[in-house]
Tab-separated table of C-alpha atoms in Angstrom:
chain	number	residue	atom	x	y	z
F	1	UNK	CA	0.000	0.000	0.000
F	2	UNK	CA	1.210	3.495	-0.872
F	3	UNK	CA	0.492	6.775	0.894
F	4	UNK	CA	-0.703	10.081	-0.542
F	5	UNK	CA	-0.945	13.369	1.352
F	6	UNK	CA	-2.979	16.267	-0.027
F	7	UNK	CA	-1.061	19.373	1.047
F	8	UNK	CA	-1.858	22.084	-1.464
F	9	UNK	CA	-4.561	24.119	0.233
F	10	UNK	CA	-3.902	27.826	0.669
F	11	UNK	CA	-5.602	27.961	4.077
F	12	UNK	CA	-7.445	31.240	3.596
F	13	UNK	CA	-9.303	30.729	6.889
F	14	UNK	CA	-5.929	30.885	8.639
F	15	UNK	CA	-4.760	34.198	7.186
F	16	UNK	CA	-2.556	36.072	7.977
F	17	UNK	CA	-0.655	33.001	9.257
F	18	UNK	CA	-0.841	31.495	5.784
F	19	UNK	CA	0.054	34.647	3.865
F	20	UNK	CA	3.702	33.590	3.711
F	21	UNK	CA	3.503	29.822	4.165
F	22	UNK	CA	1.367	26.750	3.540
F	23	UNK	CA	-1.174	25.790	6.210
F	24	UNK	CA	0.302	22.289	6.461
F	25	UNK	CA	3.635	23.820	7.500
F	26	UNK	CA	2.152	25.669	10.471
F	27	UNK	CA	3.116	24.450	13.921
F	28	UNK	CA	1.072	22.122	16.082
F	29	UNK	CA	2.988	22.201	19.355
F	30	UNK	CA	6.535	21.148	18.385
F	31	UNK	CA	6.115	19.958	14.784
F	32	UNK	CA	4.668	21.158	11.478
F	33	UNK	CA	1.175	19.839	10.781
F	34	UNK	CA	2.400	17.694	7.875
F	35	UNK	CA	4.702	15.712	10.175
F	36	UNK	CA	1.692	14.196	11.914
F	37	UNK	CA	0.223	12.939	8.645
F	38	UNK	CA	3.514	11.410	7.589
F	39	UNK	CA	3.811	9.761	10.998
F	40	UNK	CA	0.324	8.251	10.647
F	41	UNK	CA	1.264	6.699	7.304
F	42	UNK	CA	4.673	5.459	8.483
F	43	UNK	CA	3.122	3.970	11.642
F	44	UNK	CA	0.671	2.156	9.349
F	45	UNK	CA	3.603	0.472	7.599
F	46	UNK	CA	3.724	2.634	4.475
F	47	UNK	CA	7.178	3.257	3.000
F	48	UNK	CA	6.371	5.288	-0.136
F	49	UNK	CA	4.561	8.617	0.172
F	50	UNK	CA	3.488	11.158	-2.447
F	51	UNK	CA	2.897	14.733	-1.281
F	52	UNK	CA	0.686	16.806	-3.585
F	53	UNK	CA	1.156	20.540	-3.123
F	54	UNK	CA	1.016	23.802	-5.051
F	55	UNK	CA	3.808	25.499	-7.030
F	56	UNK	CA	4.178	28.296	-4.456
F	57	UNK	CA	5.208	25.973	-1.626
F	58	UNK	CA	6.878	22.968	-3.253
F	59	UNK	CA	10.367	24.266	-2.408
F	60	UNK	CA	9.407	24.690	1.250
F	61	UNK	CA	8.324	21.054	1.441
F	62	UNK	CA	11.464	19.803	-0.263
F	63	UNK	CA	13.620	21.885	2.087
F	64	UNK	CA	11.779	20.574	5.149
F	65	UNK	CA	11.254	16.928	4.217
F	66	UNK	CA	13.624	16.130	1.373
F	67	UNK	CA	13.172	12.528	0.324
F	68	UNK	CA	12.081	11.450	3.810
F	69	UNK	CA	15.277	11.682	5.830
F	70	UNK	CA	13.515	12.190	9.187
F	71	UNK	CA	11.211	9.165	8.909
F	72	UNK	CA	12.202	5.528	9.345
F	73	UNK	CA	10.221	2.603	7.956
F	74	UNK	CA	8.832	0.169	10.526
F	75	UNK	CA	9.278	-2.548	7.897
F	76	UNK	CA	12.897	-2.083	6.819
F	77	UNK	CA	14.494	0.143	9.445
F	78	UNK	CA	15.634	2.439	6.646
F	79	UNK	CA	14.454	5.847	5.466
F	80	UNK	CA	11.069	5.986	3.780
F	81	UNK	CA	10.739	7.556	0.324
F	82	UNK	CA	8.890	10.842	-0.184
F	83	UNK	CA	8.171	12.165	-3.673
F	84	UNK	CA	6.185	15.194	-4.814
F	85	UNK	CA	3.572	16.303	-7.333
F	86	UNK	CA	2.518	19.873	-8.122
F	87	UNK	CA	-1.150	20.819	-8.435
F	88	UNK	CA	-1.024	23.998	-10.526
F	89	UNK	CA	-4.647	24.965	-9.877
F	90	UNK	CA	-6.800	24.411	-6.770
F	91	UNK	CA	-9.117	21.866	-8.389
F	92	UNK	CA	-10.116	19.972	-5.278
F	93	UNK	CA	-9.252	16.942	-3.198
F	94	UNK	CA	-10.479	14.522	-5.846
F	95	UNK	CA	-8.014	16.064	-8.279
F	96	UNK	CA	-5.186	15.416	-5.806
F	97	UNK	CA	-6.088	11.747	-5.924
F	98	UNK	CA	-6.346	11.743	-9.718
F	99	UNK	CA	-2.846	13.218	-9.932
F	100	UNK	CA	-1.545	10.191	-8.024
F	101	UNK	CA	-2.644	7.588	-10.601
F	102	UNK	CA	0.873	6.981	-11.884
F	103	UNK	CA	2.278	6.850	-8.367
F	104	UNK	CA	-0.341	4.330	-7.214
F	105	UNK	CA	0.404	2.028	-10.148
F	106	UNK	CA	-0.907	-1.430	-9.309
F	107	UNK	CA	-1.102	-0.858	-5.557
F	108	UNK	CA	-3.792	0.151	-3.092
F	109	UNK	CA	-3.449	3.489	-1.305
F	110	UNK	CA	-4.072	5.390	1.908
F	111	UNK	CA	-5.083	8.974	1.105
F	112	UNK	CA	-4.560	11.517	3.898
F	113	UNK	CA	-5.670	15.150	3.999
F	114	UNK	CA	-2.595	16.957	5.239
F	115	UNK	CA	-4.364	19.247	7.713
F	116	UNK	CA	-5.929	16.337	9.613
F	117	UNK	CA	-4.251	14.817	12.671
F	118	UNK	CA	-5.138	11.314	13.884
F	119	UNK	CA	-4.234	9.760	17.213
F	120	UNK	CA	-5.356	6.246	16.197
F	121	UNK	CA	-2.857	3.690	14.903
F	122	UNK	CA	-4.167	2.820	11.439
F	123	UNK	CA	-1.939	-0.223	10.870
F	124	UNK	CA	-4.556	-2.817	11.954
F	125	UNK	CA	-6.904	-1.465	9.275
F	126	UNK	CA	-4.162	-1.609	6.650
F	127	UNK	CA	-3.313	-5.187	7.618
F	128	UNK	CA	-6.941	-6.332	7.318
F	129	UNK	CA	-7.792	-4.450	4.116
F	130	UNK	CA	-9.203	-6.822	1.486
F	131	UNK	CA	-10.384	-4.457	-1.225
F	132	UNK	CA	-13.091	-1.918	-1.826
F	133	UNK	CA	-12.654	1.219	0.252
F	134	UNK	CA	-12.662	2.348	3.859
F	135	UNK	CA	-13.418	5.749	5.304
F	136	UNK	CA	-12.747	6.722	8.891
F	137	UNK	CA	-15.642	8.239	10.812
F	138	UNK	CA	-16.017	10.340	13.940
F	139	UNK	CA	-19.201	11.377	15.709
F	140	UNK	CA	-19.291	15.186	15.910
F	141	UNK	CA	-21.581	17.948	17.152
F	142	UNK	CA	-21.357	20.018	13.954
F	143	UNK	CA	-21.714	17.510	11.082
F	144	UNK	CA	-22.795	20.198	8.613
F	145	UNK	CA	-19.106	21.210	8.377
F	146	UNK	CA	-18.094	17.835	6.948
F	147	UNK	CA	-18.991	15.049	4.613
F	148	UNK	CA	-21.597	13.037	6.523
F	149	UNK	CA	-22.061	9.261	6.298
F	150	UNK	CA	-25.179	7.160	6.661
F	151	UNK	CA	-24.152	3.661	7.744
F	152	UNK	CA	-25.861	0.299	8.289
F	153	UNK	CA	-25.356	-2.197	11.129
F	154	UNK	CA	-22.645	-4.129	9.269
F	155	UNK	CA	-20.529	-1.021	8.740
F	156	UNK	CA	-21.358	-0.480	5.068
F	157	UNK	CA	-21.812	3.119	3.985
F	158	UNK	CA	-25.255	3.765	2.495
F	159	UNK	CA	-24.679	7.382	1.488
F	160	UNK	CA	-22.331	10.328	1.911
F	161	UNK	CA	-23.453	13.941	1.685
F	162	UNK	CA	-20.952	16.788	1.447
F	163	UNK	CA	-21.624	19.483	4.081
F	164	UNK	CA	-25.409	18.935	4.191
F	165	UNK	CA	-27.699	21.595	5.626
F	166	UNK	CA	-29.772	18.858	7.295
F	167	UNK	CA	-27.404	15.961	8.126
F	168	UNK	CA	-28.898	12.466	8.373
F	169	UNK	CA	-26.373	11.487	11.061
F	170	UNK	CA	-23.596	12.982	13.193
F	171	UNK	CA	-20.958	10.757	11.569
F	172	UNK	CA	-18.315	12.961	9.952
F	173	UNK	CA	-16.117	11.491	7.237
F	174	UNK	CA	-12.603	12.433	8.339
F	175	UNK	CA	-9.675	13.161	6.055
F	176	UNK	CA	-8.364	9.606	5.774
F	177	UNK	CA	-9.408	7.206	3.014
F	178	UNK	CA	-8.268	3.705	2.073
F	179	UNK	CA	-8.766	2.539	-1.515
F	180	UNK	CA	-8.096	-0.569	-3.546
F	181	UNK	CA	-6.522	-0.246	-6.991
F	182	UNK	CA	-9.853	0.333	-8.716
F	183	UNK	CA	-9.619	3.934	-7.484
F	184	UNK	CA	-7.217	4.563	-10.372
F	185	UNK	CA	-10.037	3.995	-12.866
F	186	UNK	CA	-12.634	5.660	-10.655
F	187	UNK	CA	-10.765	8.971	-10.805
F	188	UNK	CA	-11.074	9.013	-14.611
F	189	UNK	CA	-14.044	10.862	-16.090
F	190	UNK	CA	-14.997	12.758	-12.946
F	191	UNK	CA	-16.763	16.102	-13.308
F	192	UNK	CA	-16.401	19.294	-11.319
F	193	UNK	CA	-18.954	20.080	-8.649
F	194	UNK	CA	-20.877	23.336	-8.376
F	195	UNK	CA	-17.879	24.635	-6.411
F	196	UNK	CA	-15.675	24.128	-9.470
F	197	UNK	CA	-13.731	21.304	-7.826
F	198	UNK	CA	-13.341	17.546	-8.164
F	199	UNK	CA	-14.824	16.183	-4.950
F	200	UNK	CA	-13.553	13.171	-3.035
F	201	UNK	CA	-17.189	12.428	-2.158
F	202	UNK	CA	-17.831	11.637	-5.836
F	203	UNK	CA	-15.132	8.945	-5.711
F	204	UNK	CA	-16.481	7.565	-2.448
F	205	UNK	CA	-20.009	7.393	-3.826
F	206	UNK	CA	-18.814	5.145	-6.670
F	207	UNK	CA	-17.788	2.653	-3.993
F	208	UNK	CA	-21.150	3.206	-2.264
F	209	UNK	CA	-22.942	2.194	-5.475
F	210	UNK	CA	-20.864	-0.996	-5.568
F	211	UNK	CA	-21.637	-1.709	-1.917
F	212	UNK	CA	-17.910	-1.812	-1.140
F	213	UNK	CA	-17.409	1.296	1.020
F	214	UNK	CA	-16.877	0.456	4.683
F	215	UNK	CA	-17.019	2.909	7.569
F	216	UNK	CA	-14.653	2.526	10.515
F	217	UNK	CA	-15.106	4.599	13.669
F	218	UNK	CA	-11.998	6.195	15.123
F	219	UNK	CA	-11.443	5.472	18.798
F	220	UNK	CA	-9.091	8.325	19.657
F	221	UNK	CA	-8.875	12.036	18.970
F	222	UNK	CA	-9.039	13.559	15.515
F	223	UNK	CA	-8.254	17.163	14.621
F	224	UNK	CA	-9.068	19.070	11.451
F	225	UNK	CA	-6.583	21.927	11.844
F	226	UNK	CA	-8.185	24.279	9.342
F	227	UNK	CA	-9.187	26.904	11.920
F	228	UNK	CA	-7.368	28.916	14.589
F	229	UNK	CA	-9.260	27.152	17.369
F	230	UNK	CA	-8.537	23.659	16.066
F	231	UNK	CA	-4.828	24.488	15.696
F	232	UNK	CA	-4.818	25.630	19.320
F	233	UNK	CA	-6.776	22.606	20.596
F	234	UNK	CA	-4.488	20.197	18.748
F	235	UNK	CA	-1.374	21.898	20.136
F	236	UNK	CA	-2.669	21.815	23.705
F	237	UNK	CA	-3.753	18.181	23.410
F	238	UNK	CA	-0.406	17.020	22.015
F	239	UNK	CA	1.536	19.064	24.578
F	240	UNK	CA	-0.465	17.512	27.424
F	241	UNK	CA	-0.090	14.041	25.932
F	242	UNK	CA	3.690	14.396	25.698
F	243	UNK	CA	3.950	15.868	29.181
F	244	UNK	CA	1.955	12.977	30.656
F	245	UNK	CA	4.226	10.466	28.917
F	246	UNK	CA	7.341	12.252	30.185
F	247	UNK	CA	6.094	12.002	33.785
F	248	UNK	CA	5.679	8.221	33.628
């Protein structure tokens, strides 16, 4: 399985912090946001990662991360491999995934939105993945801010609505998606939404139609660091977590 991180967003909600840098390079406690996404993928056993970003910030990523020098594979004990792709226009999350077709090749993939931080270890879900797709869900109080999943008793997703005004459930679809190799074909022929973007929900709904999209509920904390408050909450949580570990 290969890893893909979408890291091209301009982060307009975080201006002026993002006037001179990418939102995924902002600090959450003692590390840039993107470090947490890379850690999630490496902890899941993924050794090859593609970072999709914009032309304004590609050099910043290369300077910070290089080819992956700071991250060691749990499989080989050697450095992982990080490569890059440039999204010249902000055409949406689905377009990030479409840009990764050549990188995915014949493999499955774990697609991570770079401004999301996950405390769960995803490796058990990677190890038990048998095809189709998985999305990771979290019950929230403000589901209208997210893609919202309707799910049956066996864990199959019945529908996903993007930022609905009247959500059917409180189950937010977080920024972590696991796909089999059929995603390569599913990204072909997609159309832009009313927002002028290629939506990841459109890809997910193709799996819904097949009956192969599974929902998995996260057990630990999840942060979408796209706002000032969420950046602060994530920093405080991680600081407290590290301090509690240091005291043991």
